[in-house]
PDB file of C-alpha atoms and ligand atoms in Angstrom:
ATOM      1  CA  UNK A   1     280.745  77.572 -56.176  1.00 59.00           C
ATOM      2  CA  UNK A   2     280.784  74.471 -57.669  1.00 62.00           C
ATOM      3  CA  UNK A   3     276.858  74.075 -56.175  1.00 64.00           C
ATOM      4  CA  UNK A   4     275.888  77.177 -57.919  1.00 60.00           C
ATOM      5  CA  UNK A   5     277.059  75.567 -61.783  1.00 62.00           C
ATOM      6  CA  UNK A   6     275.637  72.430 -60.832  1.00 57.00           C
ATOM      7  CA  UNK A   7     272.386  74.814 -60.286  1.00 54.00           C
ATOM      8  CA  UNK A   8     272.465  76.803 -63.099  1.00 57.00           C
ATOM      9  CA  UNK A   9     273.091  73.467 -65.226  1.00 59.00           C
ATOM     10  CA  UNK A  10     269.678  71.899 -64.219  1.00 56.00           C
ATOM     11  CA  UNK A  11     268.513  75.394 -64.990  1.00 51.00           C
ATOM     12  CA  UNK A  12     269.752  75.658 -68.539  1.00 52.00           C
ATOM     13  CA  UNK A  13     269.117  72.034 -68.718  1.00 53.00           C
ATOM     14  CA  UNK A  14     265.324  72.349 -67.565  1.00 54.00           C
ATOM     15  CA  UNK A  15     264.662  75.365 -69.795  1.00 49.00           C
ATOM     16  CA  UNK A  16     266.275  73.589 -73.039  1.00 50.00           C
ATOM     17  CA  UNK A  17     264.382  70.553 -72.336  1.00 51.00           C
ATOM     18  CA  UNK A  18     261.161  72.801 -72.080  1.00 52.00           C
ATOM     19  CA  UNK A  19     261.257  74.863 -74.982  1.00 48.00           C
ATOM     20  CA  UNK A  20     262.557  72.888 -77.808  1.00 49.00           C
ATOM     21  CA  UNK A  21     260.300  70.500 -78.409  1.00 47.00           C
ATOM     22  CA  UNK A  22     257.164  73.099 -78.364  1.00 50.00           C
ATOM     23  CA  UNK A  23     259.080  75.196 -80.947  1.00 58.00           C
ATOM     24  CA  UNK A  24     259.844  72.225 -83.150  1.00 72.00           C
ATOM     25  CA  UNK A  25     256.452  71.327 -83.177  1.00 86.00           C
ATOM     26  CA  UNK A  26     254.105  70.973 -86.417  1.00 93.00           C
ATOM     27  CA  UNK A  27     250.948  72.397 -86.373  1.00 96.00           C
ATOM     28  CA  UNK A  28     247.780  72.409 -89.081  1.00 97.00           C
ATOM     29  CA  UNK A  29     247.818  75.339 -91.044  1.00 97.00           C
ATOM     30  CA  UNK A  30     244.817  75.186 -93.699  1.00 98.00           C
ATOM     31  CA  UNK A  31     242.956  72.206 -94.916  1.00 98.00           C
ATOM     32  CA  UNK A  32     240.856  71.919 -97.608  1.00 98.00           C
ATOM     33  CA  UNK A  33     237.983  71.796 -97.823  1.00 98.00           C
ATOM     34  CA  UNK A  34     238.348  74.416 -95.358  1.00 98.00           C
ATOM     35  CA  UNK A  35     237.046  74.054 -91.479  1.00 98.00           C
ATOM     36  CA  UNK A  36     233.872  74.246 -91.392  1.00 98.00           C
ATOM     37  CA  UNK A  37     233.306  74.746 -95.679  1.00 98.00           C
ATOM     38  CA  UNK A  38     229.843  73.505 -96.841  1.00 98.00           C
ATOM     39  CA  UNK A  39     229.963  71.957-100.008  1.00 97.00           C
ATOM     40  CA  UNK A  40     227.322  71.038-102.208  1.00 95.00           C
ATOM     41  CA  UNK A  41     229.059  68.173-104.169  1.00 95.00           C
ATOM     42  CA  UNK A  42     232.906  65.813-102.831  1.00 95.00           C
ATOM     43  CA  UNK A  43     235.814  66.989-103.721  1.00 96.00           C
ATOM     44  CA  UNK A  44     238.725  64.400-105.330  1.00 96.00           C
ATOM     45  CA  UNK A  45     240.629  64.578-102.338  1.00 98.00           C
ATOM     46  CA  UNK A  46     241.299  65.887 -98.564  1.00 98.00           C
ATOM     47  CA  UNK A  47     244.580  67.772 -98.291  1.00 98.00           C
ATOM     48  CA  UNK A  48     245.930  68.742 -95.097  1.00 98.00           C
ATOM     49  CA  UNK A  49     248.642  71.489 -95.346  1.00 98.00           C
ATOM     50  CA  UNK A  50     251.219  71.667 -92.188  1.00 97.00           C
ATOM     51  CA  UNK A  51     253.315  74.664 -91.311  1.00 96.00           C
ATOM     52  CA  UNK A  52     256.085  72.039 -91.628  1.00 96.00           C
ATOM     53  CA  UNK A  53     257.035  69.171 -93.152  1.00 95.00           C
ATOM     54  CA  UNK A  54     255.882  66.269 -91.611  1.00 96.00           C
ATOM     55  CA  UNK A  55     257.707  62.424 -91.661  1.00 95.00           C
ATOM     56  CA  UNK A  56     257.015  60.694 -94.907  1.00 93.00           C
ATOM     57  CA  UNK A  57     255.674  57.420 -92.475  1.00 90.00           C
ATOM     58  CA  UNK A  58     252.935  57.193 -89.917  1.00 90.00           C
ATOM     59  CA  UNK A  59     250.480  59.563 -91.543  1.00 96.00           C
ATOM     60  CA  UNK A  60     246.505  58.755 -90.986  1.00 97.00           C
ATOM     61  CA  UNK A  61     243.980  60.552 -92.502  1.00 98.00           C
ATOM     62  CA  UNK A  62     239.895  59.203 -92.136  1.00 98.00           C
ATOM     63  CA  UNK A  63     236.971  61.595 -93.684  1.00 98.00           C
ATOM     64  CA  UNK A  64     233.553  60.135 -91.612  1.00 98.00           C
ATOM     65  CA  UNK A  65     230.577  61.341 -93.039  1.00 97.00           C
ATOM     66  CA  UNK A  66     227.698  61.672 -90.988  1.00 96.00           C
ATOM     67  CA  UNK A  67     226.541  58.008 -90.518  1.00 95.00           C
ATOM     68  CA  UNK A  68     230.320  56.779 -89.249  1.00 96.00           C
ATOM     69  CA  UNK A  69     231.424  55.625 -92.715  1.00 96.00           C
ATOM     70  CA  UNK A  70     235.432  57.085 -93.515  1.00 97.00           C
ATOM     71  CA  UNK A  71     234.916  57.847 -97.078  1.00 97.00           C
ATOM     72  CA  UNK A  72     238.823  57.948 -97.648  1.00 97.00           C
ATOM     73  CA  UNK A  73     239.935  55.829-100.384  1.00 96.00           C
ATOM     74  CA  UNK A  74     243.307  56.059-100.305  1.00 96.00           C
ATOM     75  CA  UNK A  75     246.321  55.434 -97.805  1.00 96.00           C
ATOM     76  CA  UNK A  76     247.600  59.335 -97.334  1.00 97.00           C
ATOM     77  CA  UNK A  77     250.277  60.764 -99.032  1.00 97.00           C
ATOM     78  CA  UNK A  78     252.495  63.210 -97.978  1.00 97.00           C
ATOM     79  CA  UNK A  79     254.625  65.748 -99.937  1.00 97.00           C
ATOM     80  CA  UNK A  80     256.805  67.821 -97.485  1.00 96.00           C
ATOM     81  CA  UNK A  81     254.013  69.448 -95.325  1.00 97.00           C
ATOM     82  CA  UNK A  82     251.005  68.521 -97.238  1.00 98.00           C
ATOM     83  CA  UNK A  83     248.761  64.959 -96.963  1.00 98.00           C
ATOM     84  CA  UNK A  84     246.103  64.104 -98.888  1.00 98.00           C
ATOM     85  CA  UNK A  85     243.800  61.518 -98.936  1.00 98.00           C
ATOM     86  CA  UNK A  86     242.166  60.661-102.230  1.00 98.00           C
ATOM     87  CA  UNK A  87     238.225  60.584-102.034  1.00 97.00           C
ATOM     88  CA  UNK A  88     235.575  58.206-104.360  1.00 90.00           C
ATOM     89  CA  UNK A  89     232.934  60.386-103.643  1.00 94.00           C
ATOM     90  CA  UNK A  90     230.786  60.936-100.319  1.00 96.00           C
ATOM     91  CA  UNK A  91     227.850  59.718 -99.073  1.00 95.00           C
ATOM     92  CA  UNK A  92     224.919  61.294 -97.004  1.00 94.00           C
ATOM     93  CA  UNK A  93     224.367  64.906 -96.466  1.00 96.00           C
ATOM     94  CA  UNK A  94     225.492  66.807 -93.035  1.00 97.00           C
ATOM     95  CA  UNK A  95     228.826  66.762 -90.533  1.00 97.00           C
ATOM     96  CA  UNK A  96     231.874  65.327 -91.746  1.00 98.00           C
ATOM     97  CA  UNK A  97     234.586  65.244 -89.603  1.00 98.00           C
ATOM     98  CA  UNK A  98     238.422  64.745 -91.142  1.00 98.00           C
ATOM     99  CA  UNK A  99     240.655  63.284 -88.790  1.00 98.00           C
ATOM    100  CA  UNK A 100     244.531  62.949 -89.175  1.00 98.00           C
ATOM    101  CA  UNK A 101     247.666  61.848 -87.516  1.00 98.00           C
ATOM    102  CA  UNK A 102     250.786  62.985 -88.571  1.00 97.00           C
ATOM    103  CA  UNK A 103     254.585  62.370 -87.168  1.00 96.00           C
ATOM    104  CA  UNK A 104     256.607  66.008 -86.951  1.00 94.00           C
ATOM    105  CA  UNK A 105     259.936  65.892 -87.763  1.00 91.00           C
ATOM    106  CA  UNK A 106     260.883  66.388 -84.180  1.00 91.00           C
ATOM    107  CA  UNK A 107     258.792  62.682 -83.565  1.00 92.00           C
ATOM    108  CA  UNK A 108     255.564  64.118 -81.654  1.00 93.00           C
ATOM    109  CA  UNK A 109     252.907  63.011 -83.280  1.00 95.00           C
ATOM    110  CA  UNK A 110     250.460  65.849 -84.023  1.00 96.00           C
ATOM    111  CA  UNK A 111     246.350  64.838 -84.258  1.00 97.00           C
ATOM    112  CA  UNK A 112     243.382  67.066 -84.641  1.00 98.00           C
ATOM    113  CA  UNK A 113     240.277  66.941 -86.606  1.00 98.00           C
ATOM    114  CA  UNK A 114     238.411  69.579 -89.164  1.00 98.00           C
ATOM    115  CA  UNK A 115     235.065  69.319 -89.650  1.00 98.00           C
ATOM    116  CA  UNK A 116     233.364  70.453 -92.989  1.00 98.00           C
ATOM    117  CA  UNK A 117     229.648  70.464 -94.445  1.00 98.00           C
ATOM    118  CA  UNK A 118     228.079  68.265 -97.295  1.00 97.00           C
ATOM    119  CA  UNK A 119     225.103  70.145 -98.103  1.00 96.00           C
ATOM    120  CA  UNK A 120     223.945  68.117-100.779  1.00 93.00           C
ATOM    121  CA  UNK A 121     223.804  64.103-100.230  1.00 90.00           C
ATOM    122  CA  UNK A 122     226.274  62.584-103.217  1.00 77.00           C
ATOM    123  CA  UNK A 123     224.633  59.758-106.019  1.00 71.00           C
ATOM    124  CA  UNK A 124     224.673  56.409-105.131  1.00 62.00           C
ATOM    125  CA  UNK A 125     227.897  54.959-106.591  1.00 57.00           C
ATOM    126  CA  UNK A 126     227.249  51.663-108.854  1.00 52.00           C
ATOM    127  CA  UNK A 127     227.082  48.718-106.554  1.00 54.00           C
ATOM    128  CA  UNK A 128     230.666  47.854-108.744  1.00 51.00           C
ATOM    129  CA  UNK A 129     232.280  51.085-107.868  1.00 53.00           C
ATOM    130  CA  UNK A 130     232.421  50.153-104.146  1.00 54.00           C
ATOM    131  CA  UNK A 131     235.241  50.058-102.635  1.00 54.00           C
ATOM    132  CA  UNK A 132     235.936  47.116-100.659  1.00 53.00           C
ATOM    133  CA  UNK A 133     238.798  47.753 -98.998  1.00 54.00           C
ATOM    134  CA  UNK A 134     236.196  50.510 -97.208  1.00 52.00           C
ATOM    135  CA  UNK A 135     235.479  49.056 -93.577  1.00 54.00           C
ATOM    136  CA  UNK A 136     232.652  50.018 -93.382  1.00 51.00           C
ATOM    137  CA  UNK A 137     232.362  48.531 -97.263  1.00 48.00           C
ATOM    138  CA  UNK A 138     232.924  45.238 -96.036  1.00 50.00           C
ATOM    139  CA  UNK A 139     231.189  44.803 -92.584  1.00 49.00           C
ATOM    140  CA  UNK A 140     227.806  45.394 -95.293  1.00 47.00           C
ATOM    141  CA  UNK A 141     225.853  42.321 -95.438  1.00 49.00           C
ATOM    142  CA  UNK A 142     227.028  40.452 -98.268  1.00 47.00           C
ATOM    143  CA  UNK A 143     225.570  37.135 -99.545  1.00 47.00           C
ATOM    144  CA  UNK A 144     227.793  34.519 -97.964  1.00 42.00           C
ATOM    145  CA  UNK A 145     225.923  31.807-100.071  1.00 42.00           C
ATOM    146  CA  UNK A 146     227.937  31.936-103.331  1.00 41.00           C
ATOM    147  CA  UNK A 147     229.797  29.069-103.045  1.00 42.00           C
ATOM    148  CA  UNK A 148     226.550  26.835-101.669  1.00 43.00           C
ATOM    149  CA  UNK A 149     225.000  28.281-105.302  1.00 45.00           C
ATOM    150  CA  UNK A 150     226.524  26.502-107.979  1.00 48.00           C
ATOM    151  CA  UNK A 151     226.124  23.137-105.934  1.00 51.00           C
ATOM    152  CA  UNK A 152     230.005  22.606-105.745  1.00 53.00           C
ATOM    153  CA  UNK A 153     231.860  23.754-102.495  1.00 58.00           C
ATOM    154  CA  UNK A 154     235.496  24.714-102.963  1.00 63.00           C
ATOM    155  CA  UNK A 155     236.733  22.183-100.243  1.00 65.00           C
ATOM    156  CA  UNK A 156     235.399  19.305-102.856  1.00 63.00           C
ATOM    157  CA  UNK A 157     238.059  20.173-104.764  1.00 62.00           C
ATOM    158  CA  UNK A 158     240.279  20.383-102.206  1.00 68.00           C
ATOM    159  CA  UNK A 159     239.659  16.696-100.701  1.00 70.00           C
ATOM    160  CA  UNK A 160     239.472  14.587-104.315  1.00 68.00           C
ATOM    161  CA  UNK A 161     242.942  15.966-104.554  1.00 72.00           C
ATOM    162  CA  UNK A 162     243.839  15.166-101.236  1.00 76.00           C
ATOM    163  CA  UNK A 163     242.168  11.423-102.059  1.00 75.00           C
ATOM    164  CA  UNK A 164     243.786  11.445-105.160  1.00 75.00           C
ATOM    165  CA  UNK A 165     247.410  12.295-104.138  1.00 75.00           C
ATOM    166  CA  UNK A 166     247.152   9.618-100.922  1.00 76.00           C
ATOM    167  CA  UNK A 167     246.244   6.788-103.448  1.00 74.00           C
ATOM    168  CA  UNK A 168     249.346   7.973-105.712  1.00 72.00           C
ATOM    169  CA  UNK A 169     251.442   8.218-102.693  1.00 70.00           C
ATOM    170  CA  UNK A 170     249.981   4.698-101.616  1.00 70.00           C
ATOM    171  CA  UNK A 171     250.065   2.707-105.032  1.00 69.00           C
ATOM    172  CA  UNK A 172     254.071   3.600-105.523  1.00 70.00           C
ATOM    173  CA  UNK A 173     255.035   2.729-101.834  1.00 68.00           C
ATOM    174  CA  UNK A 174     253.241  -0.484-103.040  1.00 73.00           C
ATOM    175  CA  UNK A 175     255.098  -0.603-105.955  1.00 65.00           C
ATOM    176  CA  UNK A 176     258.085  -0.207-104.311  1.00 65.00           C
ATOM    177  CA  UNK A 177     257.856  -3.237-102.279  1.00 57.00           C
ATOM    178  CA  UNK A 178     256.687  -5.368-104.450  1.00 53.00           C
TER     179      UNK A 178
HETATM  180 CU1   CU B 201     257.232  68.332 -80.708  1.00 50.82          CU
END
């Protein structure tokens, strides 16, 4: 009798454990752009809608161009079941992939991707508009000789300040000992 009760309790526990997490998971319900949508211009933002609220922390969203550049221009903002990321335009024409990772209310991470097409390459933005928080933009070759170009490297200022400061300390010490 006691053994039966233990077995029943074990079965009940196993059943509860295997069913509860599955039913509590968040899942992607829709997106804008929609899966496999064909766009001729970049939208202002990308929106992912889940079937339940997701945790406001830990969300990541990337919008990867055919050439590998991530065009997501902000951290994702989470509003209940909706996750939004800004776009500062898009680049080359071709297949883009929205990649996401969110944490559902039950603590389980949900990852996935949504492909869409950009049918026309976006016009290149003026250099001043480039987003240098973008990793790909940071990796782009930049003028490394800016400091040398004005003939007065910044470290010389630091060296002068250090020498003047040291001289001042020596002077003060000598004055005190006299
Ligand atoms: Cu879950």
